[in-house]
Amino acid sequence: MQCIPSDTLQEFVEKARPFSRKGTVPHYIPALAKAEQTDLSVALYTKEGCVSAGDVSKRFTLQSVSKIITLALAIDDLGRTKVFEKVGMEPTGDPFNSIAKLENQTPSKPLNPMINAGALTVTHLIQGMNNEEKLERILQLVRKMANNDRITVNEYVAKSEFETANLNRSLCYFLKEHKVIDGDIEELLNLYTNQCAIELNCIDLAHIGYVLANDGINPYNGEIILSKDITRIVTTFMVTCGMYNESGEFAIKVGIPAKSGVSGAVLSSIPEKMGIGVYGPALNEKGNSIAGVRLLQSLSNQLQLNIF
Ligand code: GLU
């Protein structure tokens, strides 16, 4: 399906764009620091079709948005009981890459799958003979949800993160010490950095959101991609933990299930209504797209999307 540029949506983009100057692109993953600070694009899928604004040809990596994909896949593989034996369901209030709660809590189990410790644990649960097969399964799910077979990994970004992922390495060693995970840590980091480097555009992202909004079914061909139960779990985590330690404020001000990534991606899903994909690489101090959050806030107000 074609995504039609919308003048009305473009006005929302132009109003939000100036906020990008107040944010910063992330520097801890060198490849992401090359992003264009003032980029801002959006796409929106509803039953009427797809509309977009901004430069939708700009591609970006999923980063933390991939955490909802791997969570869905792990639950599908092992069932929710096994997955939640290893990772909790509670928001932390800490930054996404914090190690603090692993040290303070007994047993040392990551509090939720949206923080890095939890996401690394979930990636460790993905089934497959080897990393290649596991990554292919993650990619297949992304492609189905985005309705785009061409989606692949940006290897430059994956390598850039792998080489500098010392904090994530320490989280893994901590998790291994406490028997939350086992096996080869470099292998796990390799898979994790590849899943984070899956590259798409905001139209693909909006379609993923729309599938979630439609109970895990592709609205255009009726294919069941995720069960209703898995979709509900994923969407609930988006509300409680999807915007890092800004999730509470985002729920009050914007009121829609959303998951952000440090690339500036924000995936939103409004149950039974729409999927929204936003890309704006300048981040606020919590790691969320600064202009993207503004844009979602004004869209939510204007279109009365708040689910609460
Ligand atoms: N690849 C990133 C990391 O592990 C993902 C974090 C994010 O997008 O919040 O640091």
JSON list of N, CA and C and ligand atoms in Angstrom, two decimals, residues 28-29 32 61-67 96-97 114 116 120 161 165 167-168 171 192-193 196-197 244 259-264 286-287, ligand 1:
[
{"chain": "A", "resi": 28, "resn": "TYR", "atom": "N", "xyz": [27.14, 7.48, 22.48]},
{"chain": "A", "resi": 28, "resn": "TYR", "atom": "CA", "xyz": [27.73, 6.25, 23.00]},
{"chain": "A", "resi": 28, "resn": "TYR", "atom": "C", "xyz": [27.75, 5.13, 21.97]},
{"chain": "A", "resi": 29, "resn": "ILE", "atom": "N", "xyz": [26.91, 5.25, 20.91]},
{"chain": "A", "resi": 29, "resn": "ILE", "atom": "CA", "xyz": [27.04, 4.35, 19.75]},
{"chain": "A", "resi": 29, "resn": "ILE", "atom": "C", "xyz": [27.51, 5.25, 18.61]},
{"chain": "A", "resi": 32, "resn": "LEU", "atom": "N", "xyz": [25.46, 6.20, 15.49]},
{"chain": "A", "resi": 32, "resn": "LEU", "atom": "CA", "xyz": [24.22, 6.96, 15.67]},
{"chain": "A", "resi": 32, "resn": "LEU", "atom": "C", "xyz": [24.48, 8.46, 15.80]},
{"chain": "A", "resi": 61, "resn": "THR", "atom": "N", "xyz": [17.66, 2.77, 12.65]},
{"chain": "A", "resi": 61, "resn": "THR", "atom": "CA", "xyz": [17.66, 1.42, 13.24]},
{"chain": "A", "resi": 61, "resn": "THR", "atom": "C", "xyz": [16.66, 1.34, 14.40]},
{"chain": "A", "resi": 62, "resn": "LEU", "atom": "N", "xyz": [16.18, 0.13, 14.62]},
{"chain": "A", "resi": 62, "resn": "LEU", "atom": "CA", "xyz": [15.13, -0.06, 15.64]},
{"chain": "A", "resi": 62, "resn": "LEU", "atom": "C", "xyz": [15.62, 0.25, 17.05]},
{"chain": "A", "resi": 63, "resn": "GLN", "atom": "N", "xyz": [16.87, -0.09, 17.34]},
{"chain": "A", "resi": 63, "resn": "GLN", "atom": "CA", "xyz": [17.40, 0.00, 18.71]},
{"chain": "A", "resi": 63, "resn": "GLN", "atom": "C", "xyz": [16.40, -0.62, 19.69]},
{"chain": "A", "resi": 64, "resn": "SER", "atom": "N", "xyz": [16.01, 0.13, 20.73]},
{"chain": "A", "resi": 64, "resn": "SER", "atom": "CA", "xyz": [15.18, -0.50, 21.77]},
{"chain": "A", "resi": 64, "resn": "SER", "atom": "C", "xyz": [13.79, -0.90, 21.29]},
{"chain": "A", "resi": 65, "resn": "VAL", "atom": "N", "xyz": [13.35, -0.39, 20.16]},
{"chain": "A", "resi": 65, "resn": "VAL", "atom": "CA", "xyz": [12.03, -0.82, 19.66]},
{"chain": "A", "resi": 65, "resn": "VAL", "atom": "C", "xyz": [12.07, -2.33, 19.38]},
{"chain": "A", "resi": 66, "resn": "SER", "atom": "N", "xyz": [13.28, -2.83, 19.09]},
{"chain": "A", "resi": 66, "resn": "SER", "atom": "CA", "xyz": [13.41, -4.28, 18.81]},
{"chain": "A", "resi": 66, "resn": "SER", "atom": "C", "xyz": [13.06, -5.12, 20.04]},
{"chain": "A", "resi": 67, "resn": "LYS", "atom": "N", "xyz": [13.08, -4.49, 21.22]},
{"chain": "A", "resi": 67, "resn": "LYS", "atom": "CA", "xyz": [12.82, -5.25, 22.45]},
{"chain": "A", "resi": 67, "resn": "LYS", "atom": "C", "xyz": [11.40, -5.81, 22.49]},
{"chain": "A", "resi": 96, "resn": "PHE", "atom": "N", "xyz": [17.61, 3.30, 31.10]},
{"chain": "A", "resi": 96, "resn": "PHE", "atom": "CA", "xyz": [17.46, 1.99, 30.44]},
{"chain": "A", "resi": 96, "resn": "PHE", "atom": "C", "xyz": [18.67, 1.08, 30.58]},
{"chain": "A", "resi": 97, "resn": "ASN", "atom": "N", "xyz": [19.86, 1.69, 30.77]},
{"chain": "A", "resi": 97, "resn": "ASN", "atom": "CA", "xyz": [21.06, 0.85, 30.82]},
{"chain": "A", "resi": 97, "resn": "ASN", "atom": "C", "xyz": [21.63, 0.72, 32.23]},
{"chain": "A", "resi": 114, "resn": "MET", "atom": "N", "xyz": [12.08, -4.23, 28.97]},
{"chain": "A", "resi": 114, "resn": "MET", "atom": "CA", "xyz": [12.33, -3.02, 28.17]},
{"chain": "A", "resi": 114, "resn": "MET", "atom": "C", "xyz": [13.64, -2.33, 28.56]},
{"chain": "A", "resi": 116, "resn": "ASN", "atom": "N", "xyz": [17.75, -2.58, 29.33]},
{"chain": "A", "resi": 116, "resn": "ASN", "atom": "CA", "xyz": [18.73, -3.40, 28.62]},
{"chain": "A", "resi": 116, "resn": "ASN", "atom": "C", "xyz": [18.98, -4.76, 29.28]},
{"chain": "A", "resi": 120, "resn": "LEU", "atom": "N", "xyz": [18.41, -8.10, 27.13]},
{"chain": "A", "resi": 120, "resn": "LEU", "atom": "CA", "xyz": [19.49, -9.06, 26.88]},
{"chain": "A", "resi": 120, "resn": "LEU", "atom": "C", "xyz": [19.07, -10.45, 27.35]},
{"chain": "A", "resi": 161, "resn": "GLU", "atom": "N", "xyz": [28.03, -0.58, 17.47]},
{"chain": "A", "resi": 161, "resn": "GLU", "atom": "CA", "xyz": [27.55, -0.81, 18.84]},
{"chain": "A", "resi": 161, "resn": "GLU", "atom": "C", "xyz": [28.31, -1.97, 19.50]},
{"chain": "A", "resi": 165, "resn": "ALA", "atom": "N", "xyz": [30.07, -1.68, 23.22]},
{"chain": "A", "resi": 165, "resn": "ALA", "atom": "CA", "xyz": [28.98, -2.05, 24.14]},
{"chain": "A", "resi": 165, "resn": "ALA", "atom": "C", "xyz": [29.48, -2.51, 25.52]},
{"chain": "A", "resi": 167, "resn": "LEU", "atom": "N", "xyz": [29.04, -1.29, 28.52]},
{"chain": "A", "resi": 167, "resn": "LEU", "atom": "CA", "xyz": [28.02, -1.31, 29.57]},
{"chain": "A", "resi": 167, "resn": "LEU", "atom": "C", "xyz": [27.12, -2.54, 29.43]},
{"chain": "A", "resi": 168, "resn": "ASN", "atom": "N", "xyz": [26.69, -2.82, 28.21]},
{"chain": "A", "resi": 168, "resn": "ASN", "atom": "CA", "xyz": [25.87, -4.02, 27.99]},
{"chain": "A", "resi": 168, "resn": "ASN", "atom": "C", "xyz": [26.65, -5.30, 28.29]},
{"chain": "A", "resi": 171, "resn": "LEU", "atom": "N", "xyz": [26.50, -5.74, 31.98]},
{"chain": "A", "resi": 171, "resn": "LEU", "atom": "CA", "xyz": [25.18, -6.26, 32.37]},
{"chain": "A", "resi": 171, "resn": "LEU", "atom": "C", "xyz": [25.13, -7.77, 32.15]},
{"chain": "A", "resi": 192, "resn": "TYR", "atom": "N", "xyz": [22.25, -9.39, 19.98]},
{"chain": "A", "resi": 192, "resn": "TYR", "atom": "CA", "xyz": [21.53, -8.22, 20.49]},
{"chain": "A", "resi": 192, "resn": "TYR", "atom": "C", "xyz": [21.85, -6.96, 19.66]},
{"chain": "A", "resi": 193, "resn": "THR", "atom": "N", "xyz": [23.12, -6.76, 19.36]},
{"chain": "A", "resi": 193, "resn": "THR", "atom": "CA", "xyz": [23.46, -5.54, 18.60]},
{"chain": "A", "resi": 193, "resn": "THR", "atom": "C", "xyz": [22.93, -5.63, 17.17]},
{"chain": "A", "resi": 196, "resn": "CYS", "atom": "N", "xyz": [19.20, -4.78, 17.34]},
{"chain": "A", "resi": 196, "resn": "CYS", "atom": "CA", "xyz": [19.05, -3.33, 17.54]},
{"chain": "A", "resi": 196, "resn": "CYS", "atom": "C", "xyz": [19.32, -2.58, 16.23]},
{"chain": "A", "resi": 197, "resn": "ALA", "atom": "N", "xyz": [20.12, -3.18, 15.35]},
{"chain": "A", "resi": 197, "resn": "ALA", "atom": "CA", "xyz": [20.53, -2.49, 14.11]},
{"chain": "A", "resi": 197, "resn": "ALA", "atom": "C", "xyz": [19.63, -2.84, 12.92]},
{"chain": "A", "resi": 244, "resn": "TYR", "atom": "N", "xyz": [11.20, 4.48, 28.51]},
{"chain": "A", "resi": 244, "resn": "TYR", "atom": "CA", "xyz": [12.24, 4.50, 29.54]},
{"chain": "A", "resi": 244, "resn": "TYR", "atom": "C", "xyz": [11.67, 5.06, 30.85]},
{"chain": "A", "resi": 259, "resn": "LYS", "atom": "N", "xyz": [6.84, 2.75, 22.18]},
{"chain": "A", "resi": 259, "resn": "LYS", "atom": "CA", "xyz": [8.19, 2.26, 22.51]},
{"chain": "A", "resi": 259, "resn": "LYS", "atom": "C", "xyz": [9.21, 3.06, 21.73]},
{"chain": "A", "resi": 260, "resn": "SER", "atom": "N", "xyz": [10.19, 3.59, 22.44]},
{"chain": "A", "resi": 260, "resn": "SER", "atom": "CA", "xyz": [11.20, 4.40, 21.76]},
{"chain": "A", "resi": 260, "resn": "SER", "atom": "C", "xyz": [12.53, 3.66, 21.69]},
{"chain": "A", "resi": 261, "resn": "GLY", "atom": "N", "xyz": [13.40, 4.18, 20.86]},
{"chain": "A", "resi": 261, "resn": "GLY", "atom": "CA", "xyz": [14.77, 3.65, 20.73]},
{"chain": "A", "resi": 261, "resn": "GLY", "atom": "C", "xyz": [15.74, 4.82, 20.64]},
{"chain": "A", "resi": 262, "resn": "VAL", "atom": "N", "xyz": [17.01, 4.58, 21.01]},
{"chain": "A", "resi": 262, "resn": "VAL", "atom": "CA", "xyz": [17.98, 5.68, 21.01]},
{"chain": "A", "resi": 262, "resn": "VAL", "atom": "C", "xyz": [18.35, 6.19, 19.61]},
{"chain": "A", "resi": 263, "resn": "SER", "atom": "N", "xyz": [17.86, 5.53, 18.58]},
{"chain": "A", "resi": 263, "resn": "SER", "atom": "CA", "xyz": [18.05, 6.05, 17.22]},
{"chain": "A", "resi": 263, "resn": "SER", "atom": "C", "xyz": [17.12, 7.23, 16.98]},
{"chain": "A", "resi": 264, "resn": "GLY", "atom": "N", "xyz": [16.14, 7.42, 17.88]},
{"chain": "A", "resi": 264, "resn": "GLY", "atom": "CA", "xyz": [15.12, 8.46, 17.68]},
{"chain": "A", "resi": 264, "resn": "GLY", "atom": "C", "xyz": [13.82, 7.89, 17.13]},
{"chain": "A", "resi": 286, "resn": "LYS", "atom": "N", "xyz": [16.17, 11.80, 28.75]},
{"chain": "A", "resi": 286, "resn": "LYS", "atom": "CA", "xyz": [15.74, 10.43, 29.11]},
{"chain": "A", "resi": 286, "resn": "LYS", "atom": "C", "xyz": [16.02, 9.44, 27.97]},
{"chain": "A", "resi": 287, "resn": "GLY", "atom": "N", "xyz": [16.46, 9.96, 26.81]},
{"chain": "A", "resi": 287, "resn": "GLY", "atom": "CA", "xyz": [16.77, 9.07, 25.68]},
{"chain": "A", "resi": 287, "resn": "GLY", "atom": "C", "xyz": [15.64, 8.92, 24.68]},
{"chain": "B", "resi": 1, "resn": "GLU", "atom": "N1", "xyz": [21.27, -0.69, 21.34]},
{"chain": "B", "resi": 1, "resn": "GLU", "atom": "C1", "xyz": [20.93, 0.19, 22.40]},
{"chain": "B", "resi": 1, "resn": "GLU", "atom": "C2", "xyz": [21.63, -0.18, 23.69]},
{"chain": "B", "resi": 1, "resn": "GLU", "atom": "O1", "xyz": [21.64, -1.31, 24.07]},
{"chain": "B", "resi": 1, "resn": "GLU", "atom": "C3", "xyz": [19.46, 0.17, 22.59]},
{"chain": "B", "resi": 1, "resn": "GLU", "atom": "C4", "xyz": [19.05, 1.08, 23.70]},
{"chain": "B", "resi": 1, "resn": "GLU", "atom": "C5", "xyz": [17.88, 1.92, 23.34]},
{"chain": "B", "resi": 1, "resn": "GLU", "atom": "O2", "xyz": [17.49, 2.11, 22.21]},
{"chain": "B", "resi": 1, "resn": "GLU", "atom": "O3", "xyz": [17.35, 2.43, 24.34]},
{"chain": "B", "resi": 1, "resn": "GLU", "atom": "O4", "xyz": [22.18, 0.64, 24.35]}
]
